[in-house]
mmCIF file of N, CA and C in Angstrom:
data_model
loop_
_atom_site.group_PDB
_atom_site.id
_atom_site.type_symbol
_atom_site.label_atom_id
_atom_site.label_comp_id
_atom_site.label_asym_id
_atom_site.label_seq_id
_atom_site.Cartn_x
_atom_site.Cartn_y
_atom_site.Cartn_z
ATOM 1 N N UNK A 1 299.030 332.284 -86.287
ATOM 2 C CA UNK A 1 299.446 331.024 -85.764
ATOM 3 C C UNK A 1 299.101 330.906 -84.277
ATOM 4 N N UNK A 2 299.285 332.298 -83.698
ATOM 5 C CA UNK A 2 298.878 332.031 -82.287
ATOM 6 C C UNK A 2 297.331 331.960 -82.045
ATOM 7 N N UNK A 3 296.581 331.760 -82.658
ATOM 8 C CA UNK A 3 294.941 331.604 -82.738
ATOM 9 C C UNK A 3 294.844 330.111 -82.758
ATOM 10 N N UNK A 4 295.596 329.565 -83.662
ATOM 11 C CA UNK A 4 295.498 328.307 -84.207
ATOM 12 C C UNK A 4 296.192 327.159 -82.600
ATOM 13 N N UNK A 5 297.022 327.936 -82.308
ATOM 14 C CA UNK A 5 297.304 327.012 -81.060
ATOM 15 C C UNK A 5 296.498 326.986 -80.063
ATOM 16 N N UNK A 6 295.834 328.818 -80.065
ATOM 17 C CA UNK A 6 294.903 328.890 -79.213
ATOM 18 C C UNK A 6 293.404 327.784 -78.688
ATOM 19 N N UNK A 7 292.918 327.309 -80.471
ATOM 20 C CA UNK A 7 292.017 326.524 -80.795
ATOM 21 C C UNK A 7 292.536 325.123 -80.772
ATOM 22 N N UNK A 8 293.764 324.997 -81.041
ATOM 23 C CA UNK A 8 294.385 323.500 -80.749
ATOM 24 C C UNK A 8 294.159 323.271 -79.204
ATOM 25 N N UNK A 9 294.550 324.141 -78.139
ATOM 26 C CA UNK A 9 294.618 323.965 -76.939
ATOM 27 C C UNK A 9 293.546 323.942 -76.197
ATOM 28 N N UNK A 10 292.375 324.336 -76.909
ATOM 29 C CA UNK A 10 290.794 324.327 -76.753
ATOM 30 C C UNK A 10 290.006 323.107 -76.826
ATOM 31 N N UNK A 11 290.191 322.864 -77.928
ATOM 32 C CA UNK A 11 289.899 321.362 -78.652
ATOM 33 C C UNK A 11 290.555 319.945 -77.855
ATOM 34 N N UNK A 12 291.757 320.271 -77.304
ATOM 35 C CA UNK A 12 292.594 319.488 -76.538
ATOM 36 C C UNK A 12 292.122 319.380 -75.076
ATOM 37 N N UNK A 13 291.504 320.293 -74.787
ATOM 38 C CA UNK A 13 291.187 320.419 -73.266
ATOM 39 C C UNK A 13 290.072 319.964 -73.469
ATOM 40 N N UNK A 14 288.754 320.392 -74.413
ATOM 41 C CA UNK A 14 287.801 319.755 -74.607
ATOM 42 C C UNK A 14 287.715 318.419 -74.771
ATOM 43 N N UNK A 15 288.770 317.846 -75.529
ATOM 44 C CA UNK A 15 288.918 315.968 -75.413
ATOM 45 C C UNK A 15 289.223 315.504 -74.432
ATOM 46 N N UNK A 16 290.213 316.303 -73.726
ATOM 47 C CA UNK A 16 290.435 316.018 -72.054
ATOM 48 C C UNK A 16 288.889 315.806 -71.443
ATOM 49 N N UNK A 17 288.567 316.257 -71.496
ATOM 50 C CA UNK A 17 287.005 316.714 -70.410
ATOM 51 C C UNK A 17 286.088 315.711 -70.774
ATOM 52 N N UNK A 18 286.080 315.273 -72.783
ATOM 53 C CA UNK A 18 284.983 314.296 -73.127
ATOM 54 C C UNK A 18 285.853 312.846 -72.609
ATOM 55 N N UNK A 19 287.091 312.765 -72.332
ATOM 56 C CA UNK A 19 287.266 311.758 -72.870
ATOM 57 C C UNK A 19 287.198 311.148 -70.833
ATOM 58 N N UNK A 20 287.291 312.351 -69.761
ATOM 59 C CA UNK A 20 286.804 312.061 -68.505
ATOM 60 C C UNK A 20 285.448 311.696 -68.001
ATOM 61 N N UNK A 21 284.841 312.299 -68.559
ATOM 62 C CA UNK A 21 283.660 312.087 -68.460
ATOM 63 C C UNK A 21 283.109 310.950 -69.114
ATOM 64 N N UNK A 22 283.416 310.780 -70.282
ATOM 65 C CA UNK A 22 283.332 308.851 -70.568
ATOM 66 C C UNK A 22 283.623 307.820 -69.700
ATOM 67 N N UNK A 23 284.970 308.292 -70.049
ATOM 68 C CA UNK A 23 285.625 307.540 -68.169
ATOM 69 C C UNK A 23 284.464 307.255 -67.056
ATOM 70 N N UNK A 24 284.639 308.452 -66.681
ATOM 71 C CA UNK A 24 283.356 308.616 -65.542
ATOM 72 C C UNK A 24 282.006 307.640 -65.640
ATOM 73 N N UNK A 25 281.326 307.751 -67.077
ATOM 74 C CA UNK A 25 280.127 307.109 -66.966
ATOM 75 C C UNK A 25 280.395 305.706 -66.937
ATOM 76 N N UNK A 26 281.608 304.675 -67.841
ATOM 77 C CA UNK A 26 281.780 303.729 -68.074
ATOM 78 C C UNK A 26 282.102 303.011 -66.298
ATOM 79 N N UNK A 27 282.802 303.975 -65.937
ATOM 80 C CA UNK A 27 283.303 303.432 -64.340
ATOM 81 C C UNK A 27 281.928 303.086 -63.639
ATOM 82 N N UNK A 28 280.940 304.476 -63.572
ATOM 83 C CA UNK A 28 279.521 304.067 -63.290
ATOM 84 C C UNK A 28 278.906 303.246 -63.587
ATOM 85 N N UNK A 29 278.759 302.389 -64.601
ATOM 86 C CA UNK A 29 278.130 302.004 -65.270
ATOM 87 C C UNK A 29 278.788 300.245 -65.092
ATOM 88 N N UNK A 30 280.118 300.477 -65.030
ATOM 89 C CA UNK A 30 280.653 299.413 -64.321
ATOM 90 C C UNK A 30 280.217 298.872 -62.727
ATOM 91 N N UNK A 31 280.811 299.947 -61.570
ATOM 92 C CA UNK A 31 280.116 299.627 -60.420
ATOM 93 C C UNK A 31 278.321 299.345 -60.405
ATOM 94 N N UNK A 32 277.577 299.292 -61.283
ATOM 95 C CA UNK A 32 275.995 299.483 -61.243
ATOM 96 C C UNK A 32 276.225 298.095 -61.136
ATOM 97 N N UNK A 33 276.689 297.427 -62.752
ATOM 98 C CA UNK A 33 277.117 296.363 -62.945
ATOM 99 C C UNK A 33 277.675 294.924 -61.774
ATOM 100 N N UNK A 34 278.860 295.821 -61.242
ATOM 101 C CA UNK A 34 278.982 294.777 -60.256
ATOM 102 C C UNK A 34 277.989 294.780 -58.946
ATOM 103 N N UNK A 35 277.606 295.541 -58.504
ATOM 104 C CA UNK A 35 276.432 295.737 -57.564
ATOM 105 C C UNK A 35 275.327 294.922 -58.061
ATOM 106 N N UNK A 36 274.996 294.645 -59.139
ATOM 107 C CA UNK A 36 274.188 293.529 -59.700
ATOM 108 C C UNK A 36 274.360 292.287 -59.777
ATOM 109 N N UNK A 37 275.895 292.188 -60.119
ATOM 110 C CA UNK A 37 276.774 290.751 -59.953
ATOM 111 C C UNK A 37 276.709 289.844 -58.528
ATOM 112 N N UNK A 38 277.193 291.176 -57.746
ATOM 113 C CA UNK A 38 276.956 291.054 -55.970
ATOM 114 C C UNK A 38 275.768 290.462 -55.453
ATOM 115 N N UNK A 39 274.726 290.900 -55.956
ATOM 116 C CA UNK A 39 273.433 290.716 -55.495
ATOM 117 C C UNK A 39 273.222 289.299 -56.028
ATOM 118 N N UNK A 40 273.390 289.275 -57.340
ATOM 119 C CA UNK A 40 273.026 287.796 -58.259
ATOM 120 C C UNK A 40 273.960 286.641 -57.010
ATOM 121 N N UNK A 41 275.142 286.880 -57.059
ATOM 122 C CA UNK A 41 276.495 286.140 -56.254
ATOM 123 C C UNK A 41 275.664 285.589 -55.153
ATOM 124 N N UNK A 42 275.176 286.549 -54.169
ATOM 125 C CA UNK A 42 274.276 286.287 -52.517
ATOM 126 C C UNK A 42 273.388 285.609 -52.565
ATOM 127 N N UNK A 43 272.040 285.961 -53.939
ATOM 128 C CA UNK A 43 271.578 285.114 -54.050
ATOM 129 C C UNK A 43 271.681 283.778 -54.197
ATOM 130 N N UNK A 44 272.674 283.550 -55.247
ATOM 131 C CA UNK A 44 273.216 282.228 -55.805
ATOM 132 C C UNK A 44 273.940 281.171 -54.726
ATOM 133 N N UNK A 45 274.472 281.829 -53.752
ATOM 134 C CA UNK A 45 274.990 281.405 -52.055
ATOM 135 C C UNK A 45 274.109 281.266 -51.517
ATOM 136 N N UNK A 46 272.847 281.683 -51.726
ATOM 137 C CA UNK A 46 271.760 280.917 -50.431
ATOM 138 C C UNK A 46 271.053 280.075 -51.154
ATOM 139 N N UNK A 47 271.100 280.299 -52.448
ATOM 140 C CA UNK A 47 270.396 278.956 -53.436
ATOM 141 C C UNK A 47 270.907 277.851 -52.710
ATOM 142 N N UNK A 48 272.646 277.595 -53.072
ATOM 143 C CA UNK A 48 272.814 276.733 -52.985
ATOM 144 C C UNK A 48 273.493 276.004 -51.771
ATOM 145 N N UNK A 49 272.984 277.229 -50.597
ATOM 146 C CA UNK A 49 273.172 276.782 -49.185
ATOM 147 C C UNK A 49 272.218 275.881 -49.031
ATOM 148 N N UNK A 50 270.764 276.362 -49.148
ATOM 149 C CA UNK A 50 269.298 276.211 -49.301
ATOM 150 C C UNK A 50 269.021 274.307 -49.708
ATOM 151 N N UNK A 51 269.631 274.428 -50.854
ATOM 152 C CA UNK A 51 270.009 272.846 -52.051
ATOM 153 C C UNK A 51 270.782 272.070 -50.956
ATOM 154 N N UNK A 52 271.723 272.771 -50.753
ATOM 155 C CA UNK A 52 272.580 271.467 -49.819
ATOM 156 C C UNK A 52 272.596 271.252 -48.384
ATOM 157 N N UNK A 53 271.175 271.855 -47.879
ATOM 158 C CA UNK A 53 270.565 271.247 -46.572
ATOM 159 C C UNK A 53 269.748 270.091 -47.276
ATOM 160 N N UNK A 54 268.822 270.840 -48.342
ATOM 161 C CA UNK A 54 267.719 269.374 -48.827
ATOM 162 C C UNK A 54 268.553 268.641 -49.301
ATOM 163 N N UNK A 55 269.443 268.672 -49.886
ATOM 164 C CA UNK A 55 270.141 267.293 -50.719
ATOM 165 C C UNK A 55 270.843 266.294 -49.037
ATOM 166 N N UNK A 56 271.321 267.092 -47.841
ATOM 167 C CA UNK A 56 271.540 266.291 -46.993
ATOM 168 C C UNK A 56 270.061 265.918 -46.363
ATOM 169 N N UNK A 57 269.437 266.283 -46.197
ATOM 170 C CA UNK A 57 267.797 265.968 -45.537
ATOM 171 C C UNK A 57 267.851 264.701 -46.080
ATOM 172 N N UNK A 58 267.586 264.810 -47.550
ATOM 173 C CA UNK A 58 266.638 263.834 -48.417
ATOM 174 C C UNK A 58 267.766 262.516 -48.422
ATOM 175 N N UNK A 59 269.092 262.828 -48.422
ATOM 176 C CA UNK A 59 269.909 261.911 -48.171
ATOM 177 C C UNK A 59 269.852 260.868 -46.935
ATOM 178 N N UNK A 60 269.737 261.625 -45.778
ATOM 179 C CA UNK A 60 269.464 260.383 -44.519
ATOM 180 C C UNK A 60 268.057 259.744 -44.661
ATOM 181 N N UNK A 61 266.880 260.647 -45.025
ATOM 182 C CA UNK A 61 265.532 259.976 -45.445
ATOM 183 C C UNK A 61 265.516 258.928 -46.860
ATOM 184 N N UNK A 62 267.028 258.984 -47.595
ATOM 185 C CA UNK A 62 266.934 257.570 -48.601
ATOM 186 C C UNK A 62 267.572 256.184 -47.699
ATOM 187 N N UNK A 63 268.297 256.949 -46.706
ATOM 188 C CA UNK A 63 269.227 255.670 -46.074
ATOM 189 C C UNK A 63 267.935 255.332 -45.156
ATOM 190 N N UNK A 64 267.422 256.065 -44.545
ATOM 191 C CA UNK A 64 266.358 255.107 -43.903
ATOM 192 C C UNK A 64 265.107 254.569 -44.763
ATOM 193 N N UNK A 65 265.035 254.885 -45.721
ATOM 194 C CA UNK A 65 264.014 254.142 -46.352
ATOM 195 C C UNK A 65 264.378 252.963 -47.014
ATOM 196 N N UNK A 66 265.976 252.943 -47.053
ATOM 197 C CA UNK A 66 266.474 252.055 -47.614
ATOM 198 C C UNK A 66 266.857 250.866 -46.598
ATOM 199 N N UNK A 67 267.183 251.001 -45.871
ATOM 200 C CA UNK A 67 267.149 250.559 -44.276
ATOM 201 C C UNK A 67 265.910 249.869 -43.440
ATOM 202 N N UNK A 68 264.877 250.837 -44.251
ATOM 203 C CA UNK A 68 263.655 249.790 -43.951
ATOM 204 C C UNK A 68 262.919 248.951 -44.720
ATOM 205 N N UNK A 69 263.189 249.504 -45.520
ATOM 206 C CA UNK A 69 262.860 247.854 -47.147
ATOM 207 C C UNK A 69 264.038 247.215 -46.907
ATOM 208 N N UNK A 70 265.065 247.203 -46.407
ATOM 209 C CA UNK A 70 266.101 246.036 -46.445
ATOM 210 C C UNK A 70 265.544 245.293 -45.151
ATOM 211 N N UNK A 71 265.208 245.616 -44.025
ATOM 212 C CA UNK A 71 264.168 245.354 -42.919
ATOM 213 C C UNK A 71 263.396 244.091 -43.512
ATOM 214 N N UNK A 72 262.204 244.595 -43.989
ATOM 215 C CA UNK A 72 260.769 244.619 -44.742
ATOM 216 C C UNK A 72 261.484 243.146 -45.458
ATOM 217 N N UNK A 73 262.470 243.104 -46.736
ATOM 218 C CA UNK A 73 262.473 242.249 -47.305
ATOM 219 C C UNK A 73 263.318 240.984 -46.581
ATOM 220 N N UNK A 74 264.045 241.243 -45.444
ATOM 221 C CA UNK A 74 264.366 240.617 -44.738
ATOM 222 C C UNK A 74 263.271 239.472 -44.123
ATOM 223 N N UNK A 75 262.652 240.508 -43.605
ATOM 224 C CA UNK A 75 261.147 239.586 -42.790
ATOM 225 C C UNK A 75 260.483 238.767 -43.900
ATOM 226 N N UNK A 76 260.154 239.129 -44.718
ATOM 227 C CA UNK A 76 259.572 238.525 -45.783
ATOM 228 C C UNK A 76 260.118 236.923 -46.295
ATOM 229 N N UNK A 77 262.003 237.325 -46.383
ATOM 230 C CA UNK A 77 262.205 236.085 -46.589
ATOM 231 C C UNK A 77 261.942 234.814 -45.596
ATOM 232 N N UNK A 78 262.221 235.024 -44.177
ATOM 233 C CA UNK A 78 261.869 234.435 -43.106
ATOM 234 C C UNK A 78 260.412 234.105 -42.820
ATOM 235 N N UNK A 79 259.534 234.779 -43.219
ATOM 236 C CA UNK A 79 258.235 234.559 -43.432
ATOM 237 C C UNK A 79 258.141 233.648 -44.341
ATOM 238 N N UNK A 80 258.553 233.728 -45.421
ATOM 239 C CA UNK A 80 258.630 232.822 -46.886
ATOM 240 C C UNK A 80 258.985 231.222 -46.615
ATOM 241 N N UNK A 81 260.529 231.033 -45.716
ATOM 242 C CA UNK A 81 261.616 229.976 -45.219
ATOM 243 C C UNK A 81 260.447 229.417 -44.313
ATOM 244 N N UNK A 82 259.705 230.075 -43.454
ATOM 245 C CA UNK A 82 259.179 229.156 -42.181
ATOM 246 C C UNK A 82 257.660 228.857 -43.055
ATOM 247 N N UNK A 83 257.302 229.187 -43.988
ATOM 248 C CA UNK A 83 256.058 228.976 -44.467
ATOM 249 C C UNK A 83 256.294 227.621 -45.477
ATOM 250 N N UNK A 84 257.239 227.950 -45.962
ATOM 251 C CA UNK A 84 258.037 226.586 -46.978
ATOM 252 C C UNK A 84 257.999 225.458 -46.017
ATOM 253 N N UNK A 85 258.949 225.534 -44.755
ATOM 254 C CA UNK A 85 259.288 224.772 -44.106
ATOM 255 C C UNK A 85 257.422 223.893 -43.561
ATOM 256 N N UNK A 86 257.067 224.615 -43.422
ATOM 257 C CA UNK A 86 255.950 224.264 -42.870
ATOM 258 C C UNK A 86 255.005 223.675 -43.448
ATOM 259 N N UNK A 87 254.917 223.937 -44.637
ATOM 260 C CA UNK A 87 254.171 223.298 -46.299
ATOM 261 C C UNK A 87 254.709 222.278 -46.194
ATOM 262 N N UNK A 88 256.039 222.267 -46.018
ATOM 263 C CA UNK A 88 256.896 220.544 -46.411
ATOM 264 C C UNK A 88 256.548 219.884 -45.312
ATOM 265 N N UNK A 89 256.354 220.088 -44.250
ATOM 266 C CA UNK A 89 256.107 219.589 -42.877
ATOM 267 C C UNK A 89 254.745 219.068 -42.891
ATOM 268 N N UNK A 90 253.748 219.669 -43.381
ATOM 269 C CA UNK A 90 252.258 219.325 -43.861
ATOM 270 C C UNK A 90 252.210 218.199 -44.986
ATOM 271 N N UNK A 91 252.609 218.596 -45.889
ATOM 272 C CA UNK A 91 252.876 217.766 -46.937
ATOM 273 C C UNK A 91 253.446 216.186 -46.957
ATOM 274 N N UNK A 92 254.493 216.248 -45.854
ATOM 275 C CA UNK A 92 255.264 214.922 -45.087
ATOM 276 C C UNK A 92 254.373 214.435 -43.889
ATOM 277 N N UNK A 93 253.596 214.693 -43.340
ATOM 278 C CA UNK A 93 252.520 214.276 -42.706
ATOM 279 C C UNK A 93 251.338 213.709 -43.336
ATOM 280 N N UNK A 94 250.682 214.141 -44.869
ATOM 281 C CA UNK A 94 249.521 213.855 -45.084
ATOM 282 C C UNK A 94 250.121 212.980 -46.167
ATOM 283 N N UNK A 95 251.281 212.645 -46.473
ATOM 284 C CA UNK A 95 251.820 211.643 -47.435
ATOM 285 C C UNK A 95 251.764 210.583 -46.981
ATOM 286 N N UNK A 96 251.753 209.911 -45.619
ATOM 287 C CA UNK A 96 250.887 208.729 -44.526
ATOM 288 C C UNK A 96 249.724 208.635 -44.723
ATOM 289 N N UNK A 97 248.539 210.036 -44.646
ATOM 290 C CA UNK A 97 247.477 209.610 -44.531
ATOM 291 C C UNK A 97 246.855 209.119 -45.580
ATOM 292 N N UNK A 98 245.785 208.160 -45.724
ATOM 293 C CA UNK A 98 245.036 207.525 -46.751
ATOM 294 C C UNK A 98 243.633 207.991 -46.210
ATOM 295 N N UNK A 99 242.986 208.418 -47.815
ATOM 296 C CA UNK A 99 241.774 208.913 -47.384
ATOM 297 C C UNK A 99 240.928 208.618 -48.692
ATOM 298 N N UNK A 100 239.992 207.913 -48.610
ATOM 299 C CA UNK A 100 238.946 207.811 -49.688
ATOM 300 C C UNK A 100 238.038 208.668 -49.705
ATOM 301 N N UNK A 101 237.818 209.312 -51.130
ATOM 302 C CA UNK A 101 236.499 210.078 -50.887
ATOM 303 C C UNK A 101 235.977 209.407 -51.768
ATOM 304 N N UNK A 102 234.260 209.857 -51.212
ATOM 305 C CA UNK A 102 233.321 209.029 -52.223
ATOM 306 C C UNK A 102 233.407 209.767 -53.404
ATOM 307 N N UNK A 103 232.823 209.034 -54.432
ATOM 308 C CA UNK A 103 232.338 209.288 -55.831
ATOM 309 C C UNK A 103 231.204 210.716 -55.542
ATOM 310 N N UNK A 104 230.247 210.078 -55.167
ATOM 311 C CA UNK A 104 228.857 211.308 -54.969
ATOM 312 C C UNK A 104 229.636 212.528 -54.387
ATOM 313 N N UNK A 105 230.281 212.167 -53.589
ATOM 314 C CA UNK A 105 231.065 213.859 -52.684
ATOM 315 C C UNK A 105 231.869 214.479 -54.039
ATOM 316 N N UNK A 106 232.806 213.935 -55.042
ATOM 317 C CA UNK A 106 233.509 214.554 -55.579
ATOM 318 C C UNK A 106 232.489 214.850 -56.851
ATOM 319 N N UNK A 107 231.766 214.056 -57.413
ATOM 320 C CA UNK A 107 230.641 214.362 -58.428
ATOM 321 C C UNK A 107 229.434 216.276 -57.660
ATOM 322 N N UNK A 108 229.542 216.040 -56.807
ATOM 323 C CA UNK A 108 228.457 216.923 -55.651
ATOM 324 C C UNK A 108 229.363 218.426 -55.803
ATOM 325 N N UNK A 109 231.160 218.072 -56.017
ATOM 326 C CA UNK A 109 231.947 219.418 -55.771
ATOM 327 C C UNK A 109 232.180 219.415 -57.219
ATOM 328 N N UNK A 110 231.856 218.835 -58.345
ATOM 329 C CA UNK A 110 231.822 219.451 -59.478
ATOM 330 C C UNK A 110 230.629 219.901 -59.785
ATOM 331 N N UNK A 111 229.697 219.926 -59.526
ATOM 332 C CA UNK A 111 228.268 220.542 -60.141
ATOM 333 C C UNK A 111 228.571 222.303 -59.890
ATOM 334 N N UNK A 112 228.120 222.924 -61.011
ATOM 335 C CA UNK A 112 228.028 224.003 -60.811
ATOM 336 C C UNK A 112 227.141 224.862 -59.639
ATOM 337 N N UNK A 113 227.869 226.241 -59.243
ATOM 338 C CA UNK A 113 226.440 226.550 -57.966
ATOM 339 C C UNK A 113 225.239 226.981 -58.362
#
């Protein structure tokens, strides 16, 4: 019987030892792990440091582009208003004038060139 405890207490110390050394590698194998996590993490923080300078960049370059087509279509309408105005102004002037054209002149601007 005292052999048998002997080998019980063998076997027992030996599971002690496998079951540390598992330990051991899994812990390793863990820190590798997070040291990879870490690295991925830093990266992923300057990604999206990186992103949210351009997303503010590209942001003031939409307000001014937007800022200058609101400009642009501004002028345009005022260009449009004083060109109208001015058509009607032409138009109310030559509604007085009387003007005959001859026959031969308007026969002369239909002939082909």
């Amino acid at each position: 019987m005292i052999a048998a405890w002997k080998w019980i207490k063998l076997l027992a110390i030996a599971a002690l030892f496998v079951t540390i050394w598992v330990l051991w590698l899994k812990l390793e194998a863990s820190e590798l792990e997070q040291t990879v996590l870490s690295n991925k993490l830093s990266k992923a923080a300057a990604d999206n440091s990186t992103n949210l300078e351009t997303i503010e960049i590209l942001k003031g370059e939409a307000a001014s582009a937007n800022q200058l087509l609101v400009k642009r279509k501004q002028q345009q309408i005022e260009a449009e208003g004083k060109l109208n105005a001015e058509m009607e102004k032409l138009k109310q002037q030559m509604a007085t004038i009387k003007c005959h054209v001859p026959t031969h002149v308007t026969e002369r601007l239909r002939e082909s060139y």
